[in-house]
Coordinates of C-alpha atoms in Angstrom, one line a residue:
M407 CA -5.2 -0.1 5.2
S408 CA -7.5 -1.5 7.8
L409 CA -10.3 -1.8 5.2
K410 CA -8.1 -3.9 3.0
I411 CA -7.3 -6.2 5.8
F412 CA -11.0 -6.6 6.8
S413 CA -12.0 -7.4 3.2
L414 CA -9.4 -10.2 3.1
S415 CA -10.5 -11.5 6.5
A416 CA -14.0 -11.7 5.1
L417 CA -12.7 -13.6 2.1
L418 CA -10.9 -16.1 4.4
L419 CA -13.8 -16.6 6.7
A420 CA -16.7 -16.6 4.3
S421 CA -18.5 -19.8 3.6
G422 CA -21.1 -18.4 1.1
I423 CA -20.2 -18.3 -2.6
S424 CA -21.1 -15.5 -4.9
A425 CA -22.7 -16.3 -8.2
T426 CA -19.8 -14.5 -9.9
A427 CA -17.5 -17.3 -8.8
Q428 CA -19.0 -19.5 -11.5
N429 CA -17.1 -17.6 -14.1
A430 CA -13.8 -17.7 -12.2
S431 CA -12.8 -21.2 -13.4
A432 CA -13.3 -20.2 -17.0
I433 CA -11.2 -17.1 -16.6
Q434 CA -8.3 -19.1 -15.0
A435 CA -8.4 -21.8 -17.7
N436 CA -6.9 -19.4 -20.3
G437 CA -3.2 -19.6 -20.7
N438 CA -0.6 -21.8 -19.0
T439 CA -0.6 -22.4 -15.2
V440 CA 2.1 -20.5 -13.4
Q441 CA 3.6 -22.2 -10.4
L442 CA 4.0 -19.7 -7.5
S443 CA 5.7 -19.6 -4.1
L444 CA 4.5 -17.1 -1.5
S445 CA 7.7 -15.0 -1.8
K446 CA 7.4 -15.0 -5.6
A447 CA 3.8 -13.9 -5.4
V448 CA 4.7 -11.0 -3.2
E449 CA 7.6 -10.0 -5.5
I450 CA 5.3 -10.0 -8.6
A451 CA 2.6 -8.0 -6.9
L452 CA 5.0 -5.3 -5.7
Q453 CA 6.5 -5.1 -9.2
H454 CA 3.2 -4.6 -10.9
N455 CA 1.0 -2.9 -8.4
L456 CA -0.2 0.5 -9.7
N457 CA -0.5 2.1 -6.2
V458 CA 3.2 1.2 -5.6
K459 CA 4.1 2.8 -8.9
S460 CA 2.1 5.9 -8.0
Y461 CA 3.9 6.3 -4.7
E462 CA 7.2 5.9 -6.4
V463 CA 6.4 8.8 -8.7
S464 CA 5.4 10.9 -5.6
L465 CA 8.7 10.0 -4.0
R466 CA 10.7 11.1 -7.1
N467 CA 8.7 14.4 -7.1
A468 CA 9.6 14.9 -3.4
Q469 CA 13.2 14.4 -4.2
L470 CA 13.1 17.0 -6.9
Q471 CA 11.4 19.5 -4.6
L472 CA 14.1 19.0 -2.0
Q473 CA 16.9 19.4 -4.6
Q474 CA 15.3 22.6 -5.9
A475 CA 14.9 24.0 -2.3
K476 CA 18.7 23.5 -1.9
N477 CA 19.4 25.0 -5.4
N478 CA 17.5 28.2 -4.4
A479 CA 20.5 29.2 -2.2
L480 CA 22.7 29.3 -5.3
P481 CA 23.5 32.6 -7.1
N482 CA 21.6 33.3 -10.4
L483 CA 23.3 34.4 -13.6
N484 CA 21.6 35.8 -16.7
A485 CA 22.8 37.2 -20.0
N486 CA 20.9 39.5 -22.3
I487 CA 21.3 40.8 -25.9
N488 CA 19.2 43.6 -27.2
Q489 CA 19.1 44.9 -30.8
S490 CA 17.1 47.9 -31.8
A491 CA 16.8 50.1 -34.9
S492 CA 15.5 53.7 -35.2
F493 CA 14.5 55.4 -38.4
G494 CA 14.3 59.1 -39.2
R495 CA 15.4 61.8 -36.7
S496 CA 16.8 59.9 -33.7
I497 CA 18.9 60.4 -30.6
N498 CA 22.5 59.4 -31.1
P499 CA 23.3 57.1 -28.2
F500 CA 26.8 58.4 -27.9
T501 CA 26.3 62.1 -28.3
N502 CA 22.8 62.3 -27.0
G503 CA 22.1 64.8 -29.9
Y504 CA 19.7 64.4 -32.8
D505 CA 20.8 62.5 -35.8
S506 CA 19.0 62.2 -39.1
R507 CA 20.5 58.8 -39.9
N508 CA 18.9 55.4 -39.4
I509 CA 20.6 54.1 -36.2
N510 CA 21.2 50.5 -35.2
Y511 CA 21.8 50.0 -31.5
N512 CA 23.1 46.8 -29.9
N513 CA 23.4 46.2 -26.1
L514 CA 25.0 43.2 -24.4
G515 CA 24.7 42.5 -20.6
L516 CA 25.5 40.0 -17.9
N517 CA 23.6 40.0 -14.5
A518 CA 24.2 38.0 -11.4
G519 CA 22.4 38.0 -8.1
M520 CA 22.7 36.2 -4.7
L521 CA 20.5 36.2 -1.7
V522 CA 22.5 36.9 1.4
F523 CA 19.8 36.8 4.1
N524 CA 16.1 36.2 4.0
G525 CA 15.2 35.3 7.6
G526 CA 16.1 31.7 7.2
Q527 CA 13.4 31.1 4.7
I528 CA 15.6 29.0 2.3
R529 CA 17.2 27.0 5.1
N530 CA 13.8 26.1 6.7
T531 CA 12.3 25.4 3.3
V532 CA 15.1 22.9 2.7
L533 CA 14.4 21.2 6.1
Q534 CA 10.7 21.2 5.4
N535 CA 11.1 19.5 2.1
D536 CA 13.6 17.0 3.7
Y537 CA 10.9 16.0 6.1
N538 CA 8.4 15.7 3.3
L539 CA 10.8 13.4 1.4
K540 CA 11.3 11.2 4.4
A541 CA 7.5 11.0 4.9
S542 CA 7.1 10.0 1.2
Q543 CA 9.7 7.2 1.7
E544 CA 7.6 5.9 4.7
D545 CA 4.4 6.2 2.6
L546 CA 6.1 4.0 -0.1
A547 CA 7.2 1.5 2.5
S548 CA 3.7 1.4 4.0
I549 CA 2.0 0.7 0.7
K550 CA 4.5 -2.1 -0.1
E551 CA 3.9 -3.7 3.3
N552 CA 0.1 -3.4 2.8
I553 CA 0.3 -5.1 -0.6
S554 CA 2.5 -7.8 0.8
L555 CA 0.0 -8.5 3.5
Q556 CA -2.9 -8.6 1.1
V557 CA -1.0 -11.2 -1.0
V558 CA -0.1 -13.3 2.0
L559 CA -3.8 -13.3 3.2
S560 CA -5.0 -14.1 -0.3
Y561 CA -2.5 -16.9 -0.5
L562 CA -3.7 -18.3 2.8
A563 CA -7.3 -18.0 1.6
I564 CA -6.5 -20.2 -1.4
L565 CA -4.8 -22.8 0.8
N566 CA -7.8 -22.8 3.1
S567 CA -10.1 -23.3 0.1
E568 CA -8.0 -26.2 -1.2
D569 CA -8.1 -27.9 2.2
Q570 CA -11.8 -27.5 2.5
L571 CA -12.3 -28.8 -1.0
S572 CA -10.1 -31.8 -0.1
I573 CA -12.3 -32.5 2.9
A574 CA -15.5 -32.2 0.9
K575 CA -14.2 -34.6 -1.7
S576 CA -13.2 -37.1 1.0
Q577 CA -16.8 -36.8 2.4
T578 CA -18.2 -37.8 -0.9
E579 CA -15.9 -40.8 -1.1
I580 CA -17.0 -42.0 2.3
T581 CA -20.6 -41.7 1.2
K582 CA -19.9 -43.6 -2.0
L583 CA -18.4 -46.4 0.0
Q584 CA -21.4 -46.4 2.3
I585 CA -23.7 -46.6 -0.8
S586 CA -21.8 -49.6 -2.1
R587 CA -22.1 -51.4 1.2
T588 CA -25.8 -50.5 1.6
E589 CA -26.6 -51.7 -2.0
K590 CA -25.3 -55.2 -1.0
L591 CA -27.4 -55.2 2.2
V592 CA -30.5 -54.0 0.3
N593 CA -30.0 -56.7 -2.3
A594 CA -29.6 -59.2 0.5
G595 CA -32.8 -58.0 2.0
S596 CA -31.1 -56.9 5.3
L597 CA -32.0 -53.2 4.8
A598 CA -35.0 -51.3 3.3
P599 CA -34.4 -49.7 -0.2
S600 CA -35.2 -46.3 1.4
N601 CA -31.9 -46.4 3.2
L602 CA -30.1 -46.6 -0.2
L603 CA -32.2 -43.7 -1.6
D604 CA -31.4 -41.6 1.4
L605 CA -27.7 -42.2 0.9
K606 CA -27.9 -41.3 -2.7
A607 CA -29.6 -38.1 -1.8
Q608 CA -26.9 -37.4 0.7
L609 CA -24.3 -38.0 -2.0
A610 CA -26.0 -35.5 -4.3
N611 CA -25.9 -32.9 -1.6
E612 CA -22.2 -33.5 -0.8
E613 CA -21.3 -33.3 -4.5
S614 CA -23.1 -30.0 -4.6
N615 CA -20.9 -28.8 -1.7
V616 CA -17.8 -29.9 -3.7
V617 CA -18.9 -27.7 -6.5
S618 CA -19.4 -24.8 -4.1
F619 CA -15.9 -25.2 -2.5
Q620 CA -14.4 -25.5 -6.0
S621 CA -16.1 -22.2 -6.9
S622 CA -14.7 -20.6 -3.8
L623 CA -11.2 -21.8 -4.6
D624 CA -11.5 -20.5 -8.2
L625 CA -12.7 -17.1 -6.9
N626 CA -9.8 -16.9 -4.3
K627 CA -7.3 -17.7 -7.1
L628 CA -8.8 -15.0 -9.2
T629 CA -8.5 -12.5 -6.4
L630 CA -4.7 -13.3 -6.1
I631 CA -4.3 -13.1 -9.9
Q632 CA -5.8 -9.6 -9.7
L633 CA -3.5 -8.6 -6.9
L634 CA -0.5 -9.8 -9.0
N635 CA -1.7 -7.5 -11.9
D636 CA 0.6 -9.3 -14.3
S637 CA -1.1 -9.7 -17.8
S638 CA 1.1 -12.8 -18.5
I639 CA -0.5 -14.7 -15.6
S640 CA -4.0 -16.0 -16.0
A641 CA -3.9 -19.3 -14.1
I642 CA -1.9 -20.2 -11.0
S643 CA -0.9 -23.2 -8.9
L644 CA 0.5 -22.5 -5.4
Q645 CA 3.3 -24.1 -3.6
R646 CA 2.1 -25.5 -0.4
I647 CA 3.6 -24.0 2.8
Q648 CA 4.0 -25.4 6.2
V649 CA 1.2 -23.6 8.1
P650 CA 2.0 -23.5 11.8
T651 CA -0.3 -25.4 14.2
P652 CA -2.3 -23.0 16.4
S653 CA -1.4 -22.8 20.0
S654 CA -3.5 -21.9 23.0
N655 CA -0.6 -19.9 24.3
G656 CA -1.5 -17.1 21.9
Y657 CA 1.0 -14.6 20.5
D658 CA 4.6 -14.5 21.8
T659 CA 4.4 -10.8 22.6
G660 CA 2.1 -9.0 25.0
M661 CA -0.3 -6.4 23.5
D662 CA 1.3 -3.4 25.2
D663 CA 4.8 -4.4 24.1
L664 CA 3.5 -5.1 20.6
Y665 CA 1.9 -1.7 20.4
A666 CA 5.2 0.0 21.6
K667 CA 7.2 -1.9 19.0
A668 CA 4.6 -1.0 16.3
L669 CA 4.8 2.7 17.2
A670 CA 8.6 2.7 16.6
I671 CA 8.5 0.9 13.2
Q672 CA 5.2 1.4 11.5
P673 CA 5.7 3.5 8.4
L674 CA 2.3 5.2 8.6
V675 CA 3.0 6.5 12.2
K676 CA 6.5 7.6 11.2
A677 CA 5.2 9.4 8.1
A678 CA 2.6 11.2 10.3
D679 CA 5.3 12.3 12.7
L680 CA 7.5 13.5 9.9
R681 CA 4.7 15.6 8.5
V682 CA 4.3 17.3 11.9
Q683 CA 8.0 18.2 11.8
S684 CA 7.5 19.5 8.2
A685 CA 4.5 21.6 9.4
L686 CA 6.7 23.1 12.2
K687 CA 9.3 24.2 9.6
G688 CA 6.4 25.6 7.5
I689 CA 5.7 28.1 10.4
S690 CA 9.4 29.2 10.3
V691 CA 9.1 29.7 6.6
A692 CA 6.0 31.8 7.0
K693 CA 7.6 33.9 9.7
A694 CA 10.6 34.6 7.5
G695 CA 8.3 36.8 5.4
T696 CA 8.3 39.4 8.1
M697 CA 12.1 39.7 8.1
P698 CA 14.3 42.0 6.0
T699 CA 15.9 40.6 2.9
L700 CA 19.5 41.3 2.0
S701 CA 20.7 40.6 -1.6
L702 CA 23.9 41.1 -3.5
S703 CA 23.8 41.8 -7.3
A704 CA 26.3 42.6 -10.0
S705 CA 26.0 43.5 -13.7
M706 CA 28.2 44.3 -16.7
S707 CA 27.0 45.8 -20.0
A708 CA 28.4 47.1 -23.2
N709 CA 27.0 48.9 -26.3
Q710 CA 27.6 49.1 -30.1
S711 CA 26.0 51.3 -32.7
N712 CA 26.6 52.3 -36.3
A713 CA 26.3 55.9 -35.0
L714 CA 29.9 55.6 -34.0
T715 CA 32.7 55.1 -36.6
M716 CA 34.6 52.5 -34.6
G717 CA 35.1 48.7 -34.9
Y718 CA 32.4 46.5 -33.2
F719 CA 34.7 45.0 -30.5
D720 CA 36.4 48.3 -29.9
Q721 CA 33.0 49.9 -29.2
L722 CA 32.1 47.0 -26.7
N723 CA 35.5 47.5 -25.0
N724 CA 35.1 51.3 -24.7
T725 CA 31.5 51.2 -23.5
Q726 CA 31.8 48.6 -20.7
N727 CA 29.8 49.4 -17.6
K728 CA 30.2 47.4 -14.4
V729 CA 27.9 47.7 -11.4
I730 CA 27.8 45.9 -8.0
S731 CA 25.1 46.6 -5.4
L732 CA 23.9 45.5 -2.1
G733 CA 20.1 45.8 -1.4
L734 CA 18.1 45.6 1.7
N735 CA 14.3 45.1 1.4
I736 CA 12.4 45.8 4.7
P737 CA 8.8 44.7 4.8
I738 CA 6.6 47.4 6.5
F739 CA 3.0 46.6 5.5
A740 CA 1.8 43.8 3.3
R741 CA -1.9 44.0 3.9
F742 CA -1.6 41.4 6.7
A743 CA -0.6 38.7 4.2
N744 CA 2.3 37.6 6.4
K745 CA 0.1 37.3 9.4
T746 CA -2.4 35.2 7.5
R747 CA 0.4 32.9 6.2
I748 CA 1.7 32.4 9.7
A749 CA -1.7 31.6 11.0
Q750 CA -2.4 29.2 8.2
A751 CA 1.0 27.4 8.8
G752 CA 0.0 27.1 12.4
L753 CA -3.3 25.4 11.4
Q754 CA -1.4 23.0 9.1
R755 CA 0.8 22.0 12.1
E756 CA -2.3 21.5 14.3
N757 CA -3.9 19.4 11.6
A758 CA -0.7 17.3 11.1
S759 CA -0.6 16.7 14.9
I760 CA -4.3 15.5 14.8
E761 CA -3.5 13.2 11.9
A762 CA -0.5 11.8 13.9
S763 CA -2.8 11.1 16.9
K764 CA -5.3 9.5 14.7
A765 CA -2.6 7.2 13.2
R766 CA -1.7 6.1 16.7
L767 CA -5.2 5.6 17.8
T768 CA -6.1 3.5 14.7
L769 CA -2.9 1.5 15.1
R770 CA -3.7 0.7 18.7
Q771 CA -7.3 -0.2 17.9
N772 CA -6.3 -2.5 15.1
I773 CA -3.7 -4.3 17.3
E774 CA -6.2 -4.7 20.1
Q775 CA -8.8 -6.2 17.7
A776 CA -6.2 -8.5 16.1
Y777 CA -4.9 -9.6 19.4
V778 CA -8.3 -10.5 20.7
N779 CA -9.2 -12.2 17.5
L780 CA -6.0 -14.3 17.6
N781 CA -6.7 -15.5 21.2
N782 CA -10.3 -16.4 20.2
A783 CA -9.1 -18.2 17.1
A784 CA -6.6 -20.3 19.2
M785 CA -9.3 -21.3 21.7
K786 CA -11.7 -22.1 18.9
Y787 CA -9.1 -24.3 17.3
E788 CA -8.4 -26.2 20.6
A789 CA -12.1 -26.7 21.1
G790 CA -12.4 -27.8 17.5
L791 CA -9.7 -30.5 17.9
S792 CA -11.6 -32.0 20.9
Q793 CA -14.9 -31.8 19.0
V794 CA -13.5 -33.6 15.9
S795 CA -11.9 -36.3 18.0
A796 CA -15.2 -37.0 19.9
L797 CA -17.3 -36.9 16.8
E798 CA -15.0 -39.3 14.9
E799 CA -15.5 -41.8 17.7
S800 CA -19.2 -41.2 17.7
F801 CA -19.4 -41.6 13.9
R802 CA -17.6 -44.8 13.8
A803 CA -20.0 -46.2 16.3
A804 CA -23.0 -44.9 14.4
E805 CA -21.6 -46.3 11.1
S806 CA -21.4 -49.8 12.7
R807 CA -24.9 -49.5 14.1
F808 CA -26.3 -48.3 10.8
Q809 CA -24.7 -51.3 9.0
A810 CA -26.2 -53.6 11.6
G811 CA -29.6 -51.9 11.1
T812 CA -30.0 -50.8 14.8
I813 CA -30.3 -47.1 13.9
D814 CA -32.1 -45.4 11.1
F815 CA -30.6 -43.2 8.3
V816 CA -31.6 -40.0 10.0
S817 CA -29.5 -40.8 13.1
Y818 CA -26.6 -41.9 11.0
N819 CA -26.7 -38.9 8.7
L820 CA -26.9 -36.5 11.7
Q821 CA -23.6 -38.0 13.1
K822 CA -21.9 -37.8 9.7
T823 CA -23.1 -34.2 9.1
N824 CA -21.9 -33.1 12.5
L825 CA -18.5 -34.6 11.8
D826 CA -18.2 -33.1 8.4
K827 CA -19.1 -29.6 9.7
A828 CA -16.6 -30.0 12.6
R829 CA -13.8 -30.9 10.2
L830 CA -14.4 -28.0 8.0
S831 CA -14.7 -25.7 11.0
L832 CA -11.4 -27.0 12.3
V833 CA -9.6 -26.2 9.0
Q834 CA -11.2 -22.7 9.0
S835 CA -10.2 -22.0 12.6
K836 CA -6.6 -23.1 11.8
Y837 CA -6.3 -20.7 8.9
D838 CA -8.0 -18.0 10.9
F839 CA -5.4 -18.3 13.6
V840 CA -2.6 -18.1 11.1
F841 CA -4.3 -15.1 9.4
R842 CA -4.5 -13.3 12.8
T843 CA -0.9 -14.1 13.6
K844 CA 0.3 -12.6 10.3
I845 CA -1.5 -9.4 11.0
L846 CA 0.3 -9.1 14.4
D847 CA 3.6 -10.0 12.6
F848 CA 2.9 -7.2 10.2
Y849 CA 2.5 -4.7 13.0
Q850 CA 5.8 -5.9 14.5
G851 CA 7.7 -5.7 11.2
K852 CA 8.3 -9.4 11.1
S853 CA 8.6 -11.3 7.8
L854 CA 5.2 -12.1 6.3
V855 CA 6.6 -14.9 4.2
F856 CA 6.6 -18.4 6.0

């Protein structure tokens, strides 16, 4: 799961645009645009995700295995019908003497058996499969949470791209206004024509940035569409959400408390612990192979043959045979197979314990990383606010001086470029903070939907 989160983080933070993004707009243009809210996007993704479907199949299989383990404690009942024919000199089944006739022989039987004791093998197998079922339920919950988080992060990535695109477009509008003013000054002879040419070059560069941000937006939308995995959706428009303003106070829960809460609720950790319990029961199941087995059985049979001159049902009634038996099977030597099975079960328990420890370690490392990243994002946002405020004042002054001809285009353009970068960086840090917050919310089991 951590790999999935990292990839979406890279998507949210990346400023470079892949060449494949150029095709994204064309792909989304096919079909009607679907209006999506965040909760609806999560719902659609969970409904169509193939990994979720696969885990649901695994869960149903675990349910069947548990039910069969319980059914193994029930008695068994079998019926049999045998028909045979002998030709030539044969044994008469009733007199046990030789008979030269062709003889038809029919046998009917009913058998029942029940396991009385087998060292607790059935009971422990039931418990083992019960733990496996609960672990599968946690696996399903985990994959659903993971898909939900991916959708939320992808949704935020789109909003981030939309905001950056809006800023880039506003930058071009400012430059266009500046070109209009400069043209008048050039025509009046107050400014050199080179100033106008420099501004037009600046506009071309900014329009190129708009194209890049549009490509980024198209690519992020395509990523979300692929997460939804709904063939009826080829173009989307997202409902804007109220993204919280970052705070330098950081997260509302300390890291140690957050980790303790995550340990108690995270499905992956719970699934790992349940598999440790399952492995422990597996040792008990293996040990049962060294214990005696006591079983109860009963049977009833009847015969019919043309060798006896009597009606069919009268023969069955007169040849009834009823047997009841109690059998004890004591294992003495099985070529060390039981010893090997017990040792293997012990290794499975040891491996399950290691996996549980790994799940805890990974969880703590992910929380620590996310916690540090969130605090850094908050501080970066606070610094960005101050930077944008200062650069806005500086740019206004530079713009007035450029119009008055007291500074050259290079100085003016430097001020504008710094302001543009600061505004884009502020938007990025805002969404980065929200992104980190949602990861910590995920580990606490909080709602991922705003």
